[in-house]
Short mmCIF file of C-alpha atoms and ligand atoms in Angstrom, two decimals:
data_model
loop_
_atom_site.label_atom_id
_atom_site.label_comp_id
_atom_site.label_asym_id
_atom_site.label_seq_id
_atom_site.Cartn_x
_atom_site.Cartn_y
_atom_site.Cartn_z
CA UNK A 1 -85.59 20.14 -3.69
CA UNK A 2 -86.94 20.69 -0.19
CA UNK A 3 -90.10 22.80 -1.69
CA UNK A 4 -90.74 19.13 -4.10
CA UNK A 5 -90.03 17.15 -0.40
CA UNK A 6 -92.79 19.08 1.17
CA UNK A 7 -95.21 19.25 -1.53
CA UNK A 8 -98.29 17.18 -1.48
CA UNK A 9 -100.56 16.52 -4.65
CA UNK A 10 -104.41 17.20 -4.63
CA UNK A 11 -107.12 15.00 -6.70
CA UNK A 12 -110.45 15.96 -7.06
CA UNK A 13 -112.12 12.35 -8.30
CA UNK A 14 -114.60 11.94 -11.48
CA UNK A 15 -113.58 13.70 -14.10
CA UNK A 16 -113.09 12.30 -17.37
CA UNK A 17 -109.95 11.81 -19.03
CA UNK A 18 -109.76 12.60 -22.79
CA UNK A 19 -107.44 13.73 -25.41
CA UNK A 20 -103.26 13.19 -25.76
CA UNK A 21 -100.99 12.41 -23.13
CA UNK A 22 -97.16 11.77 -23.99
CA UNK A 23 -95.05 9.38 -22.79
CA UNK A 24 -91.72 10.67 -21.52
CA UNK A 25 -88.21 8.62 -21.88
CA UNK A 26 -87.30 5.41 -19.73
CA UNK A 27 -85.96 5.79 -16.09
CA UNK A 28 -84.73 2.29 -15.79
CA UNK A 29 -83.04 2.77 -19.19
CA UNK A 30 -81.23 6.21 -18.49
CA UNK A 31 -80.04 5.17 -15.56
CA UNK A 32 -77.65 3.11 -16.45
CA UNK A 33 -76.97 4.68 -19.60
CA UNK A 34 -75.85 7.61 -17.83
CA UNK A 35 -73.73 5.36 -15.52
CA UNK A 36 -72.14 3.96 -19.63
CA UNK A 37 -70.93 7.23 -20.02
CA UNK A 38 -68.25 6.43 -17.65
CA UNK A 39 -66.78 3.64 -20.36
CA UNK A 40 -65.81 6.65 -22.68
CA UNK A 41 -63.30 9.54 -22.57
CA UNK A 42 -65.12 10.38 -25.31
CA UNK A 43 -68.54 12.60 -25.66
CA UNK A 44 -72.02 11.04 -25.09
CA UNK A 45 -75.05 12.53 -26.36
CA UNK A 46 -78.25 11.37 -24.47
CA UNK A 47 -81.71 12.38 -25.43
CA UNK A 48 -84.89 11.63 -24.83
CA UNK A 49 -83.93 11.69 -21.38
CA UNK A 50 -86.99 12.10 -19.00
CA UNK A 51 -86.97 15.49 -16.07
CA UNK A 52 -86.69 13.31 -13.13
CA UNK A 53 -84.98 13.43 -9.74
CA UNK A 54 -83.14 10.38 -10.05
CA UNK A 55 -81.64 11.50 -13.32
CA UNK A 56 -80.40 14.95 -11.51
CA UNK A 57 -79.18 12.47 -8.74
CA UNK A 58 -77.46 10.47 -11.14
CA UNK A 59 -75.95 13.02 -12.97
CA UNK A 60 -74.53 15.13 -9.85
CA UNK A 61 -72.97 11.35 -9.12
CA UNK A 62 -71.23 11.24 -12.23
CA UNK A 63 -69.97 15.09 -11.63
CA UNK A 64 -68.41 13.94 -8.44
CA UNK A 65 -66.75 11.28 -10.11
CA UNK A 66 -65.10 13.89 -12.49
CA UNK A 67 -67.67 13.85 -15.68
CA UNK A 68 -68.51 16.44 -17.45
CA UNK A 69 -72.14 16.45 -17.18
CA UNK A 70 -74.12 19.67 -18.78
CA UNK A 71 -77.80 19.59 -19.46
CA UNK A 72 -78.21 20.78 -22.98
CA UNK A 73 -81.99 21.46 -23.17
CA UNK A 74 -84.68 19.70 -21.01
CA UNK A 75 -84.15 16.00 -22.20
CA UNK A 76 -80.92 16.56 -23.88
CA UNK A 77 -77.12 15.55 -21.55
CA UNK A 78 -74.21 15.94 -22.48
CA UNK A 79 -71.26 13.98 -20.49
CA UNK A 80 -67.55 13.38 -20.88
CA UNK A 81 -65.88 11.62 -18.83
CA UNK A 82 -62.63 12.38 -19.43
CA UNK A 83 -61.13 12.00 -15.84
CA UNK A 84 -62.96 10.03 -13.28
CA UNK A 85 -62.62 8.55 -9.58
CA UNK A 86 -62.98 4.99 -8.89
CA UNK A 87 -64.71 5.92 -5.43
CA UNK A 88 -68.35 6.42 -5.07
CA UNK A 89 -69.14 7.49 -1.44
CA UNK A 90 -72.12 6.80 1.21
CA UNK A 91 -73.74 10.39 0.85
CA UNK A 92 -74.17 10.29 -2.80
CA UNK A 93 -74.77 6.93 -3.54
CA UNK A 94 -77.49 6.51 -0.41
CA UNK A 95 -80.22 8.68 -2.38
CA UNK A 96 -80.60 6.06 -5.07
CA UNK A 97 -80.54 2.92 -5.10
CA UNK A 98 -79.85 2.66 -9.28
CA UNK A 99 -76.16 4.23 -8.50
CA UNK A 100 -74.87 0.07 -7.81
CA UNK A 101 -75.09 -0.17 -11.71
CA UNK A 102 -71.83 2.26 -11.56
CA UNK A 103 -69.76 -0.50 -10.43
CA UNK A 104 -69.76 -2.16 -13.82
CA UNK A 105 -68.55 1.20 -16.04
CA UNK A 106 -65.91 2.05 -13.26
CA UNK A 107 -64.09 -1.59 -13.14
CA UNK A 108 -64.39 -1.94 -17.21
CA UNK A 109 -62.68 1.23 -17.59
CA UNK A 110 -60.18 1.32 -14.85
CA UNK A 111 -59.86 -1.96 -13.77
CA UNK A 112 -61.10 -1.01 -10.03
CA UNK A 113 -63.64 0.23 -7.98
CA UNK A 114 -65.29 1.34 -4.77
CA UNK A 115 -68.63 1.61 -4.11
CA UNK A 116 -70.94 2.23 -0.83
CA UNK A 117 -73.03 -0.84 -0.50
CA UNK A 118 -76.91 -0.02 -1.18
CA UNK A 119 -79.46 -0.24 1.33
CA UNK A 120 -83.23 -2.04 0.93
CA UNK A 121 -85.50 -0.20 0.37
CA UNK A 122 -89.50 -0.09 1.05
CA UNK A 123 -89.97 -3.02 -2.16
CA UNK A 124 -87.65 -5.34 -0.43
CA UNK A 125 -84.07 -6.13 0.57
CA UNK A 126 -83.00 -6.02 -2.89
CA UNK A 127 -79.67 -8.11 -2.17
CA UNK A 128 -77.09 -7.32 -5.14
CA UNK A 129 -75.06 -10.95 -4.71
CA UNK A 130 -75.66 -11.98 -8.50
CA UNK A 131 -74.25 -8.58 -9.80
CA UNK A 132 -71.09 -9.33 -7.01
CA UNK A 133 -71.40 -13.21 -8.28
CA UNK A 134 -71.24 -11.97 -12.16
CA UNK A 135 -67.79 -9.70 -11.23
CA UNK A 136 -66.68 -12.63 -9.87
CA UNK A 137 -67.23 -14.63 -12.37
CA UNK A 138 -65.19 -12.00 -15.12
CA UNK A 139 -62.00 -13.11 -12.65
CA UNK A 140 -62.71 -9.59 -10.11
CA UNK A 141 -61.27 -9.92 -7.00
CA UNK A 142 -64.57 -9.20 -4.66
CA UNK A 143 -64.71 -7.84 -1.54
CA UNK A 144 -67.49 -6.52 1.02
CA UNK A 145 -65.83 -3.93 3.82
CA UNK A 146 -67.52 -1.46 6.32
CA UNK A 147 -70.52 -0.92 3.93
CA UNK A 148 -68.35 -0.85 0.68
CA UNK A 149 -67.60 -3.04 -2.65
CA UNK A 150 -64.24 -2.82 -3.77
CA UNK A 151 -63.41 -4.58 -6.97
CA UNK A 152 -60.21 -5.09 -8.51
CA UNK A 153 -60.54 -5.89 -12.24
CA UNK A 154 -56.39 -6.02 -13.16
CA UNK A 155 -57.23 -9.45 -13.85
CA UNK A 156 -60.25 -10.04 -15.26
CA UNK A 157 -61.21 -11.62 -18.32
CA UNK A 158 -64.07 -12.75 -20.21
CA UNK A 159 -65.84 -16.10 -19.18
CA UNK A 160 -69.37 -17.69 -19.19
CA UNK A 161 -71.50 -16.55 -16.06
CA UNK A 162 -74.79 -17.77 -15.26
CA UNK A 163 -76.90 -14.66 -13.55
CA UNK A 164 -80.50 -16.29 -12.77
CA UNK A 165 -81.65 -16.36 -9.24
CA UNK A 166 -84.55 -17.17 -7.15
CA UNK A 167 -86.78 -14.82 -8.69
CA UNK A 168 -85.39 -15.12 -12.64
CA UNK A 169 -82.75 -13.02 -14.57
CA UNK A 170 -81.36 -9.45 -12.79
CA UNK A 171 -82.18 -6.56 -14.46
CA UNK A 172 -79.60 -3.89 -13.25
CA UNK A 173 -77.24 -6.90 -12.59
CA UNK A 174 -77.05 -8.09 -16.22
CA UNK A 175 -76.52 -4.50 -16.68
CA UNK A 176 -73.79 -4.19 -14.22
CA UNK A 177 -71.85 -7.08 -15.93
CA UNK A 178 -72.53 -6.39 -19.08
CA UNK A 179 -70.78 -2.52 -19.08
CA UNK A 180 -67.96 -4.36 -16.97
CA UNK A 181 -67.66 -6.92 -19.84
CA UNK A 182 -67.86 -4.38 -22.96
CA UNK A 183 -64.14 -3.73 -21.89
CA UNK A 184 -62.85 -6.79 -20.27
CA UNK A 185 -60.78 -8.68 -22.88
CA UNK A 186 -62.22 -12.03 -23.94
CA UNK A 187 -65.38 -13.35 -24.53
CA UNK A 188 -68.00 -12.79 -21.84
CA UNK A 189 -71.24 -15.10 -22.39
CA UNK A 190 -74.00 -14.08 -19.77
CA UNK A 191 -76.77 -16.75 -19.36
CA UNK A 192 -80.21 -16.20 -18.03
CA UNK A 193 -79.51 -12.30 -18.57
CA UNK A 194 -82.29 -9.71 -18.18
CA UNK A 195 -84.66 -8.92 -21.59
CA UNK A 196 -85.95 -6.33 -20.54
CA UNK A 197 -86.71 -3.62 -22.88
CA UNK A 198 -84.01 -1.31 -20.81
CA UNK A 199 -81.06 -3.86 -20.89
CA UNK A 200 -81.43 -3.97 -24.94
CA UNK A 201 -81.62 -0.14 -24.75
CA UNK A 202 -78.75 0.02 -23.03
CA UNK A 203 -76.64 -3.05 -25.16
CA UNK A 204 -77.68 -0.52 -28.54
CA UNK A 205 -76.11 1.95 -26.98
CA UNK A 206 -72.79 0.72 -26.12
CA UNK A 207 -72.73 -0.95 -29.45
CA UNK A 208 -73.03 2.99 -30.75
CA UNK A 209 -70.19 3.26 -28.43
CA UNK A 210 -67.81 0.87 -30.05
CA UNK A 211 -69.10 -2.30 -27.71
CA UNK A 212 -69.35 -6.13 -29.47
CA UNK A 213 -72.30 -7.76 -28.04
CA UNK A 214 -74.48 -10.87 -29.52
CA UNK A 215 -77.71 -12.20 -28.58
CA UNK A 216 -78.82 -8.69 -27.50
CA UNK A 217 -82.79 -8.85 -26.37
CA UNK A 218 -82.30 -12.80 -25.84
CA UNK A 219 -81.31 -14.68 -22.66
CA UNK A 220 -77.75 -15.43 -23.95
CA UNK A 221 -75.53 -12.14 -24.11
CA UNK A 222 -72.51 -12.62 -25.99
CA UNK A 223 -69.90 -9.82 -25.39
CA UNK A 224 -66.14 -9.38 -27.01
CA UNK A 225 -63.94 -6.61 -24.72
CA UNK A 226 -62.76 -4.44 -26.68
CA UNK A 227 -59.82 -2.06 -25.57
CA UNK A 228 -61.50 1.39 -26.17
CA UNK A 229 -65.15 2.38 -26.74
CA UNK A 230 -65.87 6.17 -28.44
CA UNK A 231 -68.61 8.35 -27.56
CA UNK A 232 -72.18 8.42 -28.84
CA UNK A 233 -75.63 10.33 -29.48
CA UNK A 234 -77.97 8.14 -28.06
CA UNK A 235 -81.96 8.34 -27.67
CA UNK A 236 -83.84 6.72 -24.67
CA UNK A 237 -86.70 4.50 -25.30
CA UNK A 238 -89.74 5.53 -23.81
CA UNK A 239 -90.74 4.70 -20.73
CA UNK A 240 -93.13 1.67 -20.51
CA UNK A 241 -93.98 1.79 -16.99
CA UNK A 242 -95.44 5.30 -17.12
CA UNK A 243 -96.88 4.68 -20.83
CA UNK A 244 -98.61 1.57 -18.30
CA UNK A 245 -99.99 4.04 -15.92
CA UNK A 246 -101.55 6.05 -18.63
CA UNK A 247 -103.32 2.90 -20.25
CA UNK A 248 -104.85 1.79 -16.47
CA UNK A 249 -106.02 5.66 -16.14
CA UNK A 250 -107.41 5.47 -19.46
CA UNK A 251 -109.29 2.25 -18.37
CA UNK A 252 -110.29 3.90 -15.25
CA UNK A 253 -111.25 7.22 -16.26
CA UNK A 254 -110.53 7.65 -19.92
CA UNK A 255 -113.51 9.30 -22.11
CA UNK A 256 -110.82 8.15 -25.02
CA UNK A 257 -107.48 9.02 -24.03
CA UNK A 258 -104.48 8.58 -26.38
CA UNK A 259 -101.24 7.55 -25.45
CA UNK A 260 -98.53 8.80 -27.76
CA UNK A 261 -95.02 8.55 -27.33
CA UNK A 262 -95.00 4.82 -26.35
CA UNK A 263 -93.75 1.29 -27.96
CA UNK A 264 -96.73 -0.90 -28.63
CA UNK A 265 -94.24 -3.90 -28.72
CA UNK A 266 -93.43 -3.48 -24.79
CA UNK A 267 -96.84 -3.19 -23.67
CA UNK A 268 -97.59 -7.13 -24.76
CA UNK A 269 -98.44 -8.12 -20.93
CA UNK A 270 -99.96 -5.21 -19.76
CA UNK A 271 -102.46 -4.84 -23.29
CA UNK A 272 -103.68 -8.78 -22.97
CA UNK A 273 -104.84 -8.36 -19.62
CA UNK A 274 -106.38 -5.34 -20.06
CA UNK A 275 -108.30 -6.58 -23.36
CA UNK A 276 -109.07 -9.56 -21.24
CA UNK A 277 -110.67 -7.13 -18.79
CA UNK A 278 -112.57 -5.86 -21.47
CA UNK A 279 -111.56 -2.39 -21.57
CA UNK A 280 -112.03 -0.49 -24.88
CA UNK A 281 -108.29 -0.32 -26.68
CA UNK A 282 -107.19 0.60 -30.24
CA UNK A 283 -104.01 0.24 -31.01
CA UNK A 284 -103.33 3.25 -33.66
CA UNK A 285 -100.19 2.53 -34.85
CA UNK A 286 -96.19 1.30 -33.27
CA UNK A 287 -96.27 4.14 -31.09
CA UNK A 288 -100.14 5.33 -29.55
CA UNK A 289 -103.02 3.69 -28.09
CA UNK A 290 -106.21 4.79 -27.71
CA UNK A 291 -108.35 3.72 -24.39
CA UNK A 292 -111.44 4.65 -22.49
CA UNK A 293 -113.43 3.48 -19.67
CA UNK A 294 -116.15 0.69 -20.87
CA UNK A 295 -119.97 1.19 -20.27
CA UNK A 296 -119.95 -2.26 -19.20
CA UNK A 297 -118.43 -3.45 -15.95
CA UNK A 298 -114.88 -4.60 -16.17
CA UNK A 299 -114.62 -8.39 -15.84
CA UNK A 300 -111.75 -9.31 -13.10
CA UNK A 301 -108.28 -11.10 -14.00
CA UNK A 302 -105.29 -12.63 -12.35
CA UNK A 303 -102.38 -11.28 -12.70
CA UNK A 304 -98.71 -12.80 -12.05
CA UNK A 305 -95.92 -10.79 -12.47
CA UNK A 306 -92.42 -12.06 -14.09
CA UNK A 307 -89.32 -10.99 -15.88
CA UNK A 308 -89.56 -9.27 -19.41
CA UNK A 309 -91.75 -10.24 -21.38
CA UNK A 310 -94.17 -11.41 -18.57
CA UNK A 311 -96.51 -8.98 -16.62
CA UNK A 312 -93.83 -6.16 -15.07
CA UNK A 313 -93.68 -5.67 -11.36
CA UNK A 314 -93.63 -2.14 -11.77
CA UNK A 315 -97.10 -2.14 -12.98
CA UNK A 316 -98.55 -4.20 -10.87
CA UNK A 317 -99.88 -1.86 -8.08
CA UNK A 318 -101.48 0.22 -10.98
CA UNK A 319 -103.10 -3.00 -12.14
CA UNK A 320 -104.38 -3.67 -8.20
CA UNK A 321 -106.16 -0.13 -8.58
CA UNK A 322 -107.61 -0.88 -11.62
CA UNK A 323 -108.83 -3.91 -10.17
CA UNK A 324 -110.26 -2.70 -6.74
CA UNK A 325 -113.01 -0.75 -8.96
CA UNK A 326 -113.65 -3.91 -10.98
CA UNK A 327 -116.67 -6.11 -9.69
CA UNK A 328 -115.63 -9.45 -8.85
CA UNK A 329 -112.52 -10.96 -7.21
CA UNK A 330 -109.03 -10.50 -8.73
CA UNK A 331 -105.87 -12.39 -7.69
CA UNK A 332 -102.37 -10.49 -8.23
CA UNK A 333 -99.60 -12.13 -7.31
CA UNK A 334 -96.18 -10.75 -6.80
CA UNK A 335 -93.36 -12.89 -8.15
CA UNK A 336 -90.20 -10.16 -8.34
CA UNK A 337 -90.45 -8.53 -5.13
CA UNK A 338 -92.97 -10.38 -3.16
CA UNK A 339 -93.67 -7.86 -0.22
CA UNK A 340 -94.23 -4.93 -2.72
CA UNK A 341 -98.15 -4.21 -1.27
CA UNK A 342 -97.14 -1.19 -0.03
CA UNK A 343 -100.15 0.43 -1.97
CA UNK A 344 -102.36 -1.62 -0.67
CA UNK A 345 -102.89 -0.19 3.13
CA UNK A 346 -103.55 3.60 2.02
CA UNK A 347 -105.55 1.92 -0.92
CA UNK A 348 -108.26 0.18 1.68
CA UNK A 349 -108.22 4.02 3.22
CA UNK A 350 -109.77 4.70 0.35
CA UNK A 351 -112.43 2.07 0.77
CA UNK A 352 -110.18 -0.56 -1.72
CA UNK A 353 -111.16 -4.29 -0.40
CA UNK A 354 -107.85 -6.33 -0.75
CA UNK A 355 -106.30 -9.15 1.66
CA UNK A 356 -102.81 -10.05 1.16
CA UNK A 357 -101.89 -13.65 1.65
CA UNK A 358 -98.04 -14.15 1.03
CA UNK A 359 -97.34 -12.75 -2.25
CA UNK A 360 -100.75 -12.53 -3.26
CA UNK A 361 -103.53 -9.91 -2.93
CA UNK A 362 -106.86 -10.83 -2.99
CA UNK A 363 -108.65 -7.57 -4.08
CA UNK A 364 -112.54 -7.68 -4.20
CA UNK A 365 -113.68 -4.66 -6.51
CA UNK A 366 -115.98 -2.11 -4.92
CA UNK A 367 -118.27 -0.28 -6.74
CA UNK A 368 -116.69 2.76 -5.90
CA UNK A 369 -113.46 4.49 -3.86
CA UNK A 370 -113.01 7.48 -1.48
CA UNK A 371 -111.30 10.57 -1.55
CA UNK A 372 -108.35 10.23 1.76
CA UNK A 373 -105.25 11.78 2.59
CA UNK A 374 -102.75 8.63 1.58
CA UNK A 375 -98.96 8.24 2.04
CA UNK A 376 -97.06 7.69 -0.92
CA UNK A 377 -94.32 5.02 -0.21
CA UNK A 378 -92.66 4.07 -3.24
CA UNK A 379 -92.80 5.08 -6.96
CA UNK A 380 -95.01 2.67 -7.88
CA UNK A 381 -97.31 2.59 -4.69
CA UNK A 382 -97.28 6.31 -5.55
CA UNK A 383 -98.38 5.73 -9.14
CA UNK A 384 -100.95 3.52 -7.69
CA UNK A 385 -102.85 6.15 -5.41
CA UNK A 386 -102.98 8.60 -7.76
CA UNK A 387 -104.90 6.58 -10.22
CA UNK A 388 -106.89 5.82 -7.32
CA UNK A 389 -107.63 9.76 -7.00
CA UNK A 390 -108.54 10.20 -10.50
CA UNK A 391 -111.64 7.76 -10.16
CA UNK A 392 -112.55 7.65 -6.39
CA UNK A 393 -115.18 10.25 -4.37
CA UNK A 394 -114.06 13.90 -3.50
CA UNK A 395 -110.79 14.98 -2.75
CA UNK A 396 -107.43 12.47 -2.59
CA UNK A 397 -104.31 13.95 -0.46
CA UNK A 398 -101.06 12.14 -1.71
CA UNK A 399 -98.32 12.83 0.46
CA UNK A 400 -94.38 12.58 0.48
CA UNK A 401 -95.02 12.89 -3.59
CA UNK A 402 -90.99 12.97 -3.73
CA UNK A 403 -91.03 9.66 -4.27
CA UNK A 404 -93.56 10.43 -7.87
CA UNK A 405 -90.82 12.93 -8.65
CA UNK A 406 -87.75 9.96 -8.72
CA UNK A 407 -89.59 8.18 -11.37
CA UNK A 408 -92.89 10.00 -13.65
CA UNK A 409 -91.69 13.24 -15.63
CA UNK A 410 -94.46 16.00 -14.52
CA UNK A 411 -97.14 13.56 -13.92
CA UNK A 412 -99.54 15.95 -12.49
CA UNK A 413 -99.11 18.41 -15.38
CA UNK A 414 -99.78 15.70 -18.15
CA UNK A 415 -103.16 14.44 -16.21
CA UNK A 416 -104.48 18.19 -16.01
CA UNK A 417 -104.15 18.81 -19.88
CA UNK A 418 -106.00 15.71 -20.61
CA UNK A 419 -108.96 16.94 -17.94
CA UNK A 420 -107.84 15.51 -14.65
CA UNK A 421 -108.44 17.98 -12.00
CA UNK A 422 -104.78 17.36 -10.22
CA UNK A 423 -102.73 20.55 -8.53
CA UNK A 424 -99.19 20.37 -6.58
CA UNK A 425 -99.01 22.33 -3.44
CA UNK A 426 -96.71 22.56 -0.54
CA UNK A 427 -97.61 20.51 2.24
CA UNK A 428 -98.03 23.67 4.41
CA UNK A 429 -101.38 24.72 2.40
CA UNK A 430 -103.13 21.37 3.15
CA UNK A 431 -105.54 21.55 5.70
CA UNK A 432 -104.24 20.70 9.32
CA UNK A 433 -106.81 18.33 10.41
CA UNK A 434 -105.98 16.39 7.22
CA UNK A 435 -102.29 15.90 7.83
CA UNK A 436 -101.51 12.59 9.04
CA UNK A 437 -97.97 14.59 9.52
CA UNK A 438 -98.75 17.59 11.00
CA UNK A 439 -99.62 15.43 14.40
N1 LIG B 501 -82.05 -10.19 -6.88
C1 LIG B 501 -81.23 -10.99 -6.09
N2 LIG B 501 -79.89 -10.77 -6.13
C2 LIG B 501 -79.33 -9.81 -6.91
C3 LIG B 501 -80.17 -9.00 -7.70
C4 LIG B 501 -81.53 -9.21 -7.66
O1 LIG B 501 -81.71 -11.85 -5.37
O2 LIG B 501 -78.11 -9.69 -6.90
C5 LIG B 501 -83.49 -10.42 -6.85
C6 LIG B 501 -84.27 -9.21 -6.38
O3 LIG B 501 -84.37 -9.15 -4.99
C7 LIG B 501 -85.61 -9.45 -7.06
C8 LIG B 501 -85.22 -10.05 -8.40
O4 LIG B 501 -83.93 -10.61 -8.20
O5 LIG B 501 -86.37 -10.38 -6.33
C9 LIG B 501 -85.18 -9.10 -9.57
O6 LIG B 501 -84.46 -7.94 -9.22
P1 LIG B 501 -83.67 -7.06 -10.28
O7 LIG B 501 -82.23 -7.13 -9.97
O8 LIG B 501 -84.10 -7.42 -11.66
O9 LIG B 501 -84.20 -5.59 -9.92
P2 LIG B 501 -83.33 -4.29 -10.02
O10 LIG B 501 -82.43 -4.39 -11.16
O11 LIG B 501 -82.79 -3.95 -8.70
C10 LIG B 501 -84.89 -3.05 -11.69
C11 LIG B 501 -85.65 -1.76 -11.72
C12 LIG B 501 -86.85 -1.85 -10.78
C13 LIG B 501 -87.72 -3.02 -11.24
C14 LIG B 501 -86.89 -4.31 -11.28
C15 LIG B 501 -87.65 -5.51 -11.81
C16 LIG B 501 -83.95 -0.13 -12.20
C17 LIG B 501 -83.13 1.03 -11.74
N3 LIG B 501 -84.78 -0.68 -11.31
O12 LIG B 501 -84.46 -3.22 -10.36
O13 LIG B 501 -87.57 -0.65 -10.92
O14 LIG B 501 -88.81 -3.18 -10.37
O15 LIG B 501 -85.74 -4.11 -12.11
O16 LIG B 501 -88.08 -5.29 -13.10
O17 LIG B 501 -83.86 -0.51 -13.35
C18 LIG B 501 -88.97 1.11 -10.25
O18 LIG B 501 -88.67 1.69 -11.30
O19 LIG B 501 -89.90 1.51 -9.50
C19 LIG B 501 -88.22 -0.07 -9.85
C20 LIG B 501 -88.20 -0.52 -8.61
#
């Protein structure tokens, strides 16, 4: 793990993307699968499951709490969780944000819990009061002390709970709610609940479990506790955020790159804009899409990004690199988290031209980028610059690529096998007077 902290990633721009790249399975849906386990005594079988560092977080977390948790073959796990804590400390729980979707699985299945309070992070404050609202709302008893949750659940029982906030439904919330709900007796009805391709993937897997839920992929979850739920063998969808940052590169740099391994039917936002754009995309069958970089100039678009099925925030710095090359002025707003620009400074390092005005960036395209040592900040913002590598001038430095390890399965190896010219090395072998951080 500290080799992967100090390693930085190396892009020599230009070269032409072509051939097969696979899409691995969904972060945001094995997260808090993993955390579902923890509703069973019984054996769950997850595959599909992408090689990520927030999975390995997530799983060590479940080991503390007394799972089971053995790593069958590289996207096959294995957990029982036969025996498990109700307490999930500071010093695990502070590496990942995801691990607040544990609450739900540890109050469902023994009626209490305790759980470090997450931090913001770089997208935002990301507040967790609808989650703490929806326990509430199954009859919890709630309470916030010195940096913890603790929720007692000896009483709670299934009611209607509304869960939409300023910014639309709650993705890990609904999820939270919903695996406290699979076992709280009554009927839970959830209102303005998440759609998001992840929250169905995770309501077919606790029904596989045992779990009665209606309405799943709508707005209006219906759930009946039930007193037990069995284990399962389970496989992740794949991941639509990285399947989205394959499409953008193969609109950026793509000779005709296929992308296998997807869903078609989750990539409804991201495919109208980019057809709108006017790049070059065949759609092969329910699972691969073929795109390359047009002859003619891109045309710009607006973007907005919203809940499921809208335009996803998670692919919406992509988009803004994608867009800085494209003549013309393009307007992306930010509706989820509206201070996630944290692309955009490194991106104008690399000659980008985008003004941000609230939660919009104004990005002029230019007609082309330079190669810079950049700071990764976030997944996405990390995502983001290493598109930006692919296309722009010379040599691109990403730094601090730990945060591309939490969330895209070998990214660097899947570019190089379709041409990119992309290497890992530790942060030592960079050149001195290139290291913002070796000051
Ligand atoms: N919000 C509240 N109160 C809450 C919960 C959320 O005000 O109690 C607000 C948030 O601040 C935000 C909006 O509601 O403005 C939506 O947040 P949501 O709860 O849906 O986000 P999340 O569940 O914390 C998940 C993904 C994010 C992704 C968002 C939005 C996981 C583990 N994380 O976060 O993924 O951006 O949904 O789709 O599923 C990423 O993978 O890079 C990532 C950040």
């Amino acid at each position: 793990l500290l080799r992967q902290l100090m390693d930085v990633m190396r892009i020599e721009g230009g070269n032409p993307l072509s051939g097969t790249i696979p899409v691995s399975g969904a972060k945001n849906a094995a997260l808090p699968i993993f955390a579902a386990t923890l509703l069973s005594e019984e054996t769950c079988v997850l595959k599909n499951v992408p090689n990520l560092s927030d999975i390995r977080f997530m799983a060590e977390i479940l080991e503390h709490l007394g799972a089971e948790v053995e790593q069958t073959d590289p996207t096959t796990w294995k957990i029982t969780a036969r025996n498990i804590s109700h307490r999930a400390p500071y010093d695990l729980v502070r590496k990942m944000r995801a691990s607040v979707c544990l609450m739900g699985p540890l109050a469902g299945r023994l009626k209490k819990a305790e759980i470090s309070m997450p931090g913001g992070c770089v997208i935002g404050p990301r507040p967790i009061d609808m989650h703490l609202k929806g326990f509430a709302g199954l009859g919890m008893k709630v309470k916030v002390d010195k940096g913890y949750i603790f929720l007692d659940a000896e009483h709670a029982c299934g009611n209607p709970i509304f869960l939409g906030g300023r910014h639309g439904s709650t993705v890990t919330g609904t999820a939270n709610v919903l695996m406290a709900a699979v076992l709280t007796p009554g009927k839970t009805v959830i209102e303005c609940a998440a759609c998001e391709p992840e929250v169905v993937d995770l309501c077919k897997m606790l029904v596989s479990m045992g779990a009665q839920i209606e309405g799943i992929g709508s707005p209006t979850l219906a759930i009946r506790g039930v007193d037990k739920l069995g284990g399962c063998t389970y496989t992740i969808l794949p991941d639509r955020i990285e399947a989205g940052t394959f499409l953008i590169a193969g609109a950026m740099a793509g000779e005709k790159l296929t992308v296998t391994n997807l869903r078609v039917a989750d990539q409804g936002a991201l495919i109208d804009k980019l057809k709108e754009a006017g790049v070059p995309l065949t759609i092969n069958s329910e699972s691969s899409i073929t795109v390359s970089k047009s002859s003619e100039p891109l045309k710009p678009v607006d973007v907005v990004t919203h809940p499921h099925p809208g335009f996803p925030t998670d692919i919406q710095a992509q988009m803004s690199t994608l867009m800085s090359v494209t003549p013309g002025i393009s307007i992306v707003t930010e509706k989820i988290f509206p201070n996630r620009f944290m692309h955009v400074p490194e991106l104008l390092r690399m000659g980008a031209d985008i003004a941000i005005e609230g939660p919009n960036a104004i990005v002029k395209g230019q007609p082309k980028l330079s190669g810079a040592p950049v700071m990764a900040s976030d997944l996405r913002a990390s995502a983001a610059l290493i598109l930006a590598g692919l296309v722009a001038e010379g040599t691109t430095w990403v730094l601090r690529i730990y945060h591309l390890d939490r969330g895209y399965d070998k990214i660097d190896e899947k570019l190089r096998a379709v041409g990119a010219v992309i290497d890992r090395l530790p942060e030592k072998d960079m050149p001195k007077d290139l290291n913002p951080e070796s000051a």
